[in-house]
Amino acid sequence: MGSEDVLKSASTLASYNVLLQVMFRVLTFLLNAFSLRFVSKELIGVVNVRLMLLYSTLVFLSREAFRRACLSSEGAGRNWRQVINLLWLTFPVGCVWGVLLLCVWWWVLQAPDPQSIPHYVPAVGLFCLAALTELLAEPLWVLAHAHMFVRLKVIAESLAMIAKCLVTVVMVVSAPQWGLYIFSAAQCVYAGFLLLCYVLYFIHFLGSEEAERKLFPVSHITDLLPSRVDHEPLLNWKLTTLTWSFFKQSFLKQILTEGERYVMTFLNVLNFGDQGVYDIINNLGSMVARFLFLPIEESFYVFFAKVLERGRDVRHQKQEEVSMAAEVLECLLKLVLLIGLIIAVFGYAYSHLALDIYGGELLSSGAGPALLRCYSCYVLLLAINGVTECFVFAAMSKEEVDRYNLVMLGLSASFLLLSYWLTWMLGGIGFILANCCNMALRITHSIVYIHEYFLLSEYRPLWGLRPHSAVIIALGVSSILTACSESMFCCDDGWLLRLVHITVGAVCLLGVVVTVYFTETRLVQFVRTQLLSKYSKKHT
């Protein structure tokens, strides 16, 4: 597959992933709003913080390193038999992590009050079972992702999420007394649907004319099981050692990604009720980051990993591909920077209104609006870090990955200490400020690496972090106008004045978008031809 085809597929994958994550976030958004009417915020805190932390930790530590290694350019001439054998190790690794995490969640962590939140012990076991079920689909996921089966991921995860939401809604309404069993059953249904969709798709696809036309490396469903070919090693040693390097990194990355949940879970700095409120606001604040920035990062990591040769000097690579990678990186940086700035500017003036509409006085009173305003600024850092680390991880050699693990270790330790100290002083806002500090340090490291990577070439992709002066002025004016609008019209004097406040924001946002359209022409062209290519084709 040529560089142009890889870029096209990665852009399509990013577009579909964005749509998929939009649906996920909207459904979760509505589900939380619905659940708040039937269950306590303490129960929401146990599920969304304690149990989902267990689930994400088990799944991430078991599969992330395998995904990174098997999708990297090391496998350009890969032996898929060896890759599939390596990917099946995710399940036994998951079983080992599952036993360890079960012991911690059952006997080390303080259990919630069984009178107010019953069924905690079986719920922990069911969440582990759901995580292991999802790991069974990992070889199929990597095969699909490597061959750009973009619609499969969208359909599978959409059906799984819809099934999870339906189970949750029905059980919350009909049997709210079941408590944690409701959310445990829903998570098991999600994992089961996900595995079933991938298995059914490959049963249908393998051996078909389409598979033969695409020269798909697997011809029968039994070939997806681990096996050994005569005169060949069971595993690719180079890929295995790369997986180990990524595993050490993924352990640290998980601590950084879910750091505030680990602090809340292991250090008890917030009670379950406060954890529930913080998590709801965290999900609301991170909606754009999760459904827009994360899919772009995942999809263009595939592009950079295929186009660039890992660990090789930029002067000794194909200059056409280096040029394309630099141009794409510059446009991606400009795109996420502008989106992050817009969120930071408008998030300040509309956080109180958003929380009041979503959860009523439960969320809009107290520290809720301040939490969401801080998170709006944090999203800007998330946006930049996602793209810069996406490139860095695709370009680093194995030795550089190992060295960066030491950097991540230092960041992890400082983050945990800073989180505990700031949360002890400032409450939930301390978590967000600690995350901002960590993200700023990670961005600094990535920017230094990118600068040195392209230093001896003619390309300067970091210029993408310099928006046009007209855009900065438009954002500054919008910030002043929306802040004044909030102080005058929001949020205790009825819906008429709220609508006036919303109208002011809409007009300011339109002004910013128009300014971007006429000043950032190169970015607009990139979005048209890559991220929105399927729509632009209709007009060409």
XYZ file of C-alpha atoms in Angstrom:
540
model
C 0.000 0.000 0.000
C 1.514 3.329 -1.100
C 1.862 6.408 1.077
C -1.065 8.153 -0.607
C -3.282 5.101 -0.019
C -2.176 4.867 3.598
C -2.960 8.559 4.141
C -6.344 8.157 2.484
C -7.183 5.099 4.608
C -5.949 6.751 7.794
C -8.041 9.843 7.059
C -11.114 7.712 6.392
C -10.470 5.768 9.579
C -10.183 9.021 11.525
C -13.477 10.265 10.056
C -15.330 7.064 10.945
C -13.718 6.957 14.392
C -14.847 10.521 15.032
C -18.430 9.589 14.145
C -18.198 6.472 16.302
C -16.834 8.354 19.295
C -19.473 11.063 18.883
C -22.143 8.391 19.197
C -20.373 6.792 22.189
C -20.026 10.078 24.031
C -23.588 11.170 23.272
C -25.013 7.841 24.436
C -22.889 7.881 27.598
C -23.806 11.514 28.122
C -27.529 10.725 27.916
C -27.133 7.537 29.948
C -25.477 9.402 32.841
C -28.141 12.103 32.750
C -30.845 9.413 32.778
C -29.187 7.323 35.518
C -28.885 10.338 37.840
C -32.693 10.365 38.057
C -32.849 6.751 39.333
C -29.630 5.902 41.221
C -27.497 7.744 43.741
C -24.382 9.724 42.894
C -22.503 7.369 45.240
C -23.420 4.407 43.025
C -22.352 6.369 39.941
C -19.047 7.067 41.676
C -18.393 3.371 42.411
C -19.248 2.306 38.856
C -17.621 5.101 36.861
C -14.500 5.438 38.989
C -13.775 2.231 40.932
C -15.136 -0.460 38.565
C -14.391 1.229 35.240
C -10.838 1.843 36.482
C -10.523 -1.899 37.056
C -11.845 -2.585 33.551
C -9.683 -0.034 31.745
C -6.560 -1.046 33.678
C -6.960 -4.734 32.872
C -7.724 -4.156 29.182
C -5.110 -1.454 28.586
C -2.211 -3.231 30.291
C -3.064 -6.489 28.540
C -3.360 -5.265 24.960
C -1.925 -1.770 24.377
C 1.697 -2.896 23.963
C 0.677 -5.630 21.515
C -1.347 -3.160 19.457
C 1.477 -0.633 19.246
C 4.068 -3.230 18.246
C 1.955 -5.189 15.762
C 0.737 -2.057 13.961
C 4.189 -0.463 13.697
C 6.353 -0.355 10.563
C 8.448 -3.204 11.990
C 5.868 -5.476 10.426
C 6.105 -4.136 6.862
C 7.014 -7.628 5.645
C 5.421 -9.318 8.608
C 4.620 -12.986 8.997
C 0.985 -12.857 10.042
C 1.138 -16.344 11.533
C 3.715 -15.095 14.054
C 1.802 -11.854 14.631
C -1.412 -13.764 15.412
C 0.470 -16.039 17.804
C 1.874 -12.973 19.559
C -1.555 -11.333 19.781
C -3.069 -14.373 21.465
C -0.737 -13.738 24.394
C -3.035 -10.843 25.323
C -5.506 -13.299 26.876
C -3.125 -15.117 29.277
C -1.535 -11.757 30.116
C -5.058 -10.505 30.839
C -5.751 -13.507 33.087
C -2.622 -12.790 35.135
C -3.526 -9.117 35.472
C -7.115 -10.116 36.266
C -6.084 -12.283 39.245
C -3.784 -9.568 40.602
C -6.359 -6.801 40.190
C -9.143 -8.932 41.707
C -7.055 -9.402 44.840
C -6.428 -5.663 45.063
C -10.048 -4.634 44.420
C -11.438 -7.253 46.823
C -9.015 -7.189 49.736
C -6.820 -4.088 49.549
C -9.245 -1.295 48.627
C -11.907 -0.162 51.050
C -15.264 -1.595 49.976
C -18.318 0.693 49.824
C -21.018 0.429 52.486
C -22.991 -2.764 51.642
C -26.213 -1.176 52.902
C -26.146 1.723 50.439
C -24.143 0.040 47.630
C -24.627 -3.757 47.763
C -23.147 -6.502 45.508
C -19.663 -4.975 45.297
C -17.684 -8.259 45.355
C -19.571 -10.031 42.522
C -19.567 -6.798 40.498
C -15.751 -6.736 40.582
C -15.657 -10.310 39.273
C -18.154 -9.567 36.490
C -16.193 -6.529 35.300
C -13.038 -8.673 35.121
C -14.953 -11.288 33.131
C -16.147 -8.623 30.690
C -12.583 -7.338 30.218
C -11.278 -10.840 29.446
C -14.097 -11.346 26.957
C -13.088 -8.197 25.098
C -9.460 -9.370 24.992
C -10.532 -12.452 23.026
C -11.312 -10.156 20.091
C -7.810 -8.616 20.031
C -6.287 -10.661 17.153
C -9.338 -9.850 15.035
C -9.171 -6.147 15.973
C -5.516 -5.828 14.969
C -6.087 -7.669 11.674
C -9.020 -5.388 10.880
C -7.146 -2.234 11.895
C -3.992 -3.142 9.952
C -6.054 -3.703 6.790
C -8.158 -0.559 7.325
C -11.537 -2.295 7.829
C -12.969 0.984 9.057
C -16.654 0.099 8.854
C -16.218 -3.063 10.916
C -15.040 -1.159 13.971
C -17.849 1.371 13.619
C -20.565 -1.277 13.314
C -19.205 -3.591 16.025
C -18.657 -0.935 18.669
C -21.903 0.843 17.800
C -23.981 -2.310 18.256
C -22.139 -3.159 21.466
C -22.675 0.309 22.907
C -26.355 0.374 21.939
C -26.872 -3.029 23.570
C -25.125 -1.825 26.732
C -27.289 1.296 26.917
C -30.513 -0.661 26.357
C -29.660 -3.146 29.108
C -28.763 -0.333 31.509
C -31.910 1.707 30.833
C -34.274 -1.272 31.089
C -32.730 -2.551 34.324
C -32.396 0.884 35.947
C -36.093 1.549 35.370
C -37.412 -1.925 36.184
C -35.066 -3.039 38.979
C -33.025 -0.150 40.432
C -32.548 -2.141 43.653
C -30.128 -4.458 41.827
C -27.538 -1.679 42.006
C -24.120 -2.753 40.771
C -25.520 -5.873 39.075
C -27.144 -3.571 36.510
C -23.917 -1.984 35.350
C -21.965 -5.257 35.581
C -24.460 -7.033 33.325
C -24.414 -4.126 30.879
C -20.602 -4.239 30.661
C -20.660 -7.992 30.023
C -23.226 -7.469 27.265
C -20.983 -4.811 25.691
C -17.926 -7.083 25.630
C -19.940 -10.057 24.384
C -21.502 -8.101 21.516
C -18.120 -6.728 20.516
C -16.535 -10.184 20.323
C -19.552 -11.639 18.508
C -19.529 -8.940 15.824
C -15.852 -9.461 15.018
C -16.179 -13.262 14.921
C -19.259 -13.185 12.662
C -17.640 -10.682 10.311
C -14.489 -12.749 9.830
C -16.478 -15.964 9.412
C -18.316 -14.234 6.566
C -15.267 -12.454 5.115
C -12.590 -15.160 5.128
C -12.605 -17.234 1.951
C -14.806 -14.752 0.107
C -13.972 -13.216 -3.266
C -13.302 -9.886 -1.573
C -10.690 -11.493 0.694
C -8.961 -13.130 -2.280
C -9.023 -9.861 -4.218
C -7.389 -8.033 -1.316
C -4.816 -10.842 -0.872
C -5.851 -11.149 2.764
C -3.181 -13.135 4.670
C -5.697 -15.407 6.429
C -7.969 -17.728 4.461
C -9.914 -19.680 7.087
C -11.339 -18.908 10.515
C -9.175 -21.635 12.122
C -6.083 -19.758 10.910
C -6.943 -17.103 13.484
C -6.123 -19.548 16.292
C -2.543 -19.852 17.569
C -0.507 -22.491 15.745
C 3.033 -23.267 14.622
C 4.366 -23.563 11.067
C 7.190 -26.014 10.383
C 10.711 -24.552 10.269
C 9.509 -21.190 11.609
C 9.774 -19.782 15.128
C 6.544 -19.484 17.052
C 7.018 -15.727 17.561
C 8.862 -12.926 15.819
C 11.593 -12.108 18.339
C 12.100 -8.529 17.142
C 8.372 -7.806 17.420
C 8.251 -9.499 20.819
C 11.042 -7.331 22.237
C 9.350 -4.228 20.819
C 6.143 -5.332 22.554
C 8.033 -5.571 25.843
C 9.345 -2.032 25.369
C 5.835 -0.757 24.700
C 4.523 -2.760 27.653
C 6.799 -0.910 30.072
C 5.673 2.343 28.485
C 1.978 1.423 28.533
C 2.135 0.715 32.265
C 3.368 4.237 32.898
C 1.029 5.776 30.331
C -1.948 4.152 32.054
C -0.947 5.745 35.354
C -0.713 9.134 33.647
C -3.986 8.679 31.745
C -6.050 7.436 34.696
C -3.949 9.055 37.407
C -6.750 10.940 39.093
C -8.854 7.776 39.356
C -5.953 5.902 40.930
C -5.487 8.716 43.448
C -9.216 8.765 44.227
C -9.357 4.964 44.485
C -6.205 4.244 46.491
C -5.804 7.413 48.588
C -9.498 8.168 49.331
C -9.124 11.925 48.851
C -12.800 12.175 47.784
C -15.820 10.229 48.983
C -17.868 8.155 46.512
C -20.449 10.926 46.067
C -17.821 13.528 45.196
C -16.130 10.996 42.943
C -19.414 10.545 41.095
C -19.858 14.291 40.542
C -16.233 14.718 39.492
C -16.457 11.816 37.053
C -19.637 13.148 35.445
C -18.045 16.559 34.955
C -14.853 14.880 33.750
C -16.820 12.917 31.134
C -18.682 16.038 30.066
C -15.476 18.058 29.810
C -13.603 15.366 27.921
C -16.300 14.633 25.354
C -14.584 16.518 22.541
C -11.154 15.163 23.509
C -12.386 11.597 23.459
C -14.597 11.639 20.384
C -12.446 13.923 18.229
C -8.800 14.013 19.316
C -8.376 10.346 20.306
C -9.658 8.928 16.971
C -7.378 11.309 15.069
C -4.426 10.209 17.204
C -5.160 6.492 16.741
C -5.751 6.745 12.994
C -2.783 8.940 12.120
C -0.476 6.870 14.307
C -1.107 4.133 11.737
C -0.239 6.586 8.945
C 2.995 7.834 10.541
C 4.043 4.293 11.531
C 3.631 3.046 7.950
C 5.161 6.059 6.180
C 8.201 6.634 8.443
C 10.955 4.124 9.196
C 11.219 3.761 12.944
C 14.464 5.086 14.423
C 15.993 6.108 11.095
C 17.421 9.555 10.399
C 15.118 11.768 8.360
C 17.841 12.295 5.715
C 18.004 8.565 4.985
C 14.295 8.080 4.346
C 12.259 8.599 1.196
C 11.928 12.358 0.971
C 8.506 12.191 -0.639
C 7.168 10.324 2.382
C 8.992 12.565 4.846
C 7.476 15.599 3.123
C 4.003 14.094 3.354
C 4.450 13.202 7.036
C 5.662 16.734 7.852
C 2.775 18.360 6.003
C 0.203 16.110 7.676
C 1.742 16.710 11.118
C 1.680 20.501 10.612
C -1.971 20.461 9.531
C -2.991 18.160 12.379
C -1.271 20.399 14.938
C -3.011 23.477 13.532
C -6.377 21.676 13.516
C -6.288 20.431 17.109
C -4.783 23.704 18.362
C -7.659 25.750 16.927
C -10.284 23.333 18.222
C -8.649 23.387 21.677
C -8.522 27.185 21.743
C -12.193 27.417 20.786
C -13.125 24.990 23.575
C -11.035 26.888 26.130
C -12.532 30.266 25.176
C -16.182 29.240 25.006
C -15.953 26.666 27.797
C -15.251 29.402 30.330
C -18.476 31.297 29.653
C -20.794 28.331 29.114
C -19.726 25.800 31.784
C -22.324 26.908 34.338
C -25.147 26.835 31.790
C -24.121 23.412 30.461
C -24.059 21.835 33.916
C -27.356 23.443 34.912
C -29.078 22.025 31.844
C -27.449 18.606 32.174
C -27.731 17.792 35.853
C -29.562 20.648 37.506
C -28.449 22.120 40.812
C -26.642 18.877 41.732
C -23.889 19.729 39.213
C -24.199 23.491 38.680
C -23.857 24.382 42.361
C -20.614 24.255 44.285
C -17.365 23.533 42.476
C -18.986 22.059 39.354
C -18.675 25.093 37.024
C -15.110 25.802 38.153
C -14.177 22.173 37.460
C -15.576 22.349 33.931
C -13.875 25.693 33.214
C -10.516 24.255 34.244
C -11.173 21.190 32.152
C -11.844 23.368 29.108
C -8.284 24.684 29.364
C -6.959 21.163 29.939
C -8.589 20.027 26.678
C -6.288 22.390 24.789
C -3.249 20.602 26.224
C -4.823 17.206 25.548
C -5.315 18.169 21.919
C -1.704 19.153 21.309
C -0.246 16.237 23.268
C -2.315 13.653 21.383
C -0.927 14.626 17.984
C 2.678 15.246 19.078
C 2.930 11.902 20.926
C 1.195 10.183 18.024
C 4.094 11.227 15.770
C 6.811 10.648 18.364
C 5.725 7.084 19.175
C 5.597 6.229 15.465
C 9.081 7.644 14.770
C 11.053 6.533 17.857
C 13.448 3.607 17.714
C 13.223 0.805 20.266
C 16.132 2.338 22.198
C 14.449 5.761 22.224
C 11.222 4.169 23.439
C 13.141 2.574 26.312
C 14.742 5.907 27.218
C 11.379 7.630 27.113
C 10.091 5.029 29.563
C 12.406 6.567 32.140
C 10.935 9.997 31.399
C 7.449 8.587 31.815
C 8.470 7.021 35.121
C 9.519 10.422 36.454
C 6.324 12.006 35.162
C 4.216 9.286 36.766
C 5.789 9.733 40.169
C 5.576 13.529 40.060
C 1.992 13.387 38.810
C 0.793 11.170 41.639
C 2.492 13.333 44.267
C 1.231 16.552 42.689
C -2.313 15.158 42.371
C -2.443 14.192 46.015
C -1.039 17.527 47.195
C -3.224 19.730 44.960
C -6.372 17.700 45.659
C -5.751 17.909 49.382
C -5.574 21.714 49.007
C -8.101 22.443 46.212
C -10.399 19.408 45.959
C -11.355 18.121 42.524
C -9.761 21.090 40.732
C -6.393 19.836 41.990
C -6.724 16.756 39.767
C -7.168 18.907 36.668
C -4.261 21.221 37.548
C -1.974 18.226 38.113
C -3.027 16.820 34.741
C -2.260 20.175 33.099
C 1.258 20.190 34.537
C 1.903 16.643 33.384
C 0.505 17.256 29.929
C 2.638 20.395 29.529
C 5.782 18.405 30.352
C 4.871 15.644 27.896
C 4.178 18.212 25.170
C 7.542 19.855 25.830
C 9.346 16.528 25.430
C 7.501 15.732 22.190
C 8.102 19.191 20.715
C 11.830 18.920 21.431
C 11.918 15.494 19.754
C 10.027 16.701 16.661
C 12.234 19.786 16.394
C 15.398 17.668 16.485
C 13.889 15.070 14.118
C 13.321 17.641 11.350
C 16.252 19.916 12.249
C 18.446 18.784 9.318
C 15.598 18.904 6.822
C 13.719 21.723 5.169
C 10.469 20.883 6.931
C 9.131 22.726 10.002
C 5.868 21.033 11.038
C 5.867 22.783 14.430
C 4.771 25.938 12.641
C 1.346 24.370 12.934
C 1.333 25.624 16.525
C 1.277 29.251 15.330
C -2.294 30.312 14.475
C -2.951 33.353 12.310
C -3.032 36.645 14.224
C -6.582 37.358 12.992
C -7.753 34.103 14.584
C -6.140 35.068 17.911
C -7.885 38.449 17.821
C -11.239 36.823 17.018
C -10.841 34.426 19.949
C -9.860 37.260 22.302
C -12.895 39.357 21.348
C -15.158 36.294 21.715
C -13.749 35.601 25.167
C -14.570 39.128 26.365
C -18.060 39.212 24.822
C -19.131 35.790 26.122
C -17.809 36.512 29.637
C -19.805 39.764 29.724
C -22.842 37.936 28.368
C -22.621 35.318 31.133
C -22.437 37.955 33.879
C -25.489 39.762 32.487
C -27.793 36.999 31.198
C -26.922 33.708 32.890
C -28.203 31.694 34.609
C -30.873 32.473 37.249
C -33.313 34.741 35.382
C -35.209 32.347 33.170
C -34.821 30.766 29.766
C -35.274 33.937 27.727
C -32.027 35.459 29.008
C -30.320 32.083 28.702
C -31.247 32.043 25.020
C -29.766 35.518 24.654
C -26.544 34.221 26.200
C -26.544 31.237 23.830
C -27.152 33.533 20.855
C -24.188 35.714 21.778
C -21.999 32.610 21.915
C -23.301 31.314 18.580
C -22.561 34.633 16.845
C -19.049 34.763 18.320
C -18.373 31.155 17.340
C -19.537 31.858 13.791
C -17.161 34.817 13.630
C -14.241 32.654 14.754
C -15.062 29.903 12.241
C -15.347 32.412 9.376
C -12.014 33.947 10.378
C -10.366 30.520 10.368
C -11.902 29.712 6.983
C -10.457 32.774 5.299
C -7.048 32.867 7.032
C -6.080 29.202 7.476
C -6.579 28.170 3.843
C -4.024 25.355 3.930
C -5.728 23.755 6.915
C -9.145 24.097 5.280
C -7.816 22.346 2.183
C -6.389 19.515 4.315
C -9.685 18.990 6.132
C -11.559 19.006 2.827
C -9.292 16.602 0.982
C -8.458 14.198 3.815
C -10.785 14.172 6.835
C -13.847 15.053 4.754
C -12.747 13.489 1.460
C -15.842 11.378 1.017
C -17.977 14.530 1.088
C -15.712 16.598 -1.147
C -15.822 13.893 -3.815
C -19.479 14.634 -4.321
C -18.587 18.145 -5.468
C -15.666 17.236 -7.771
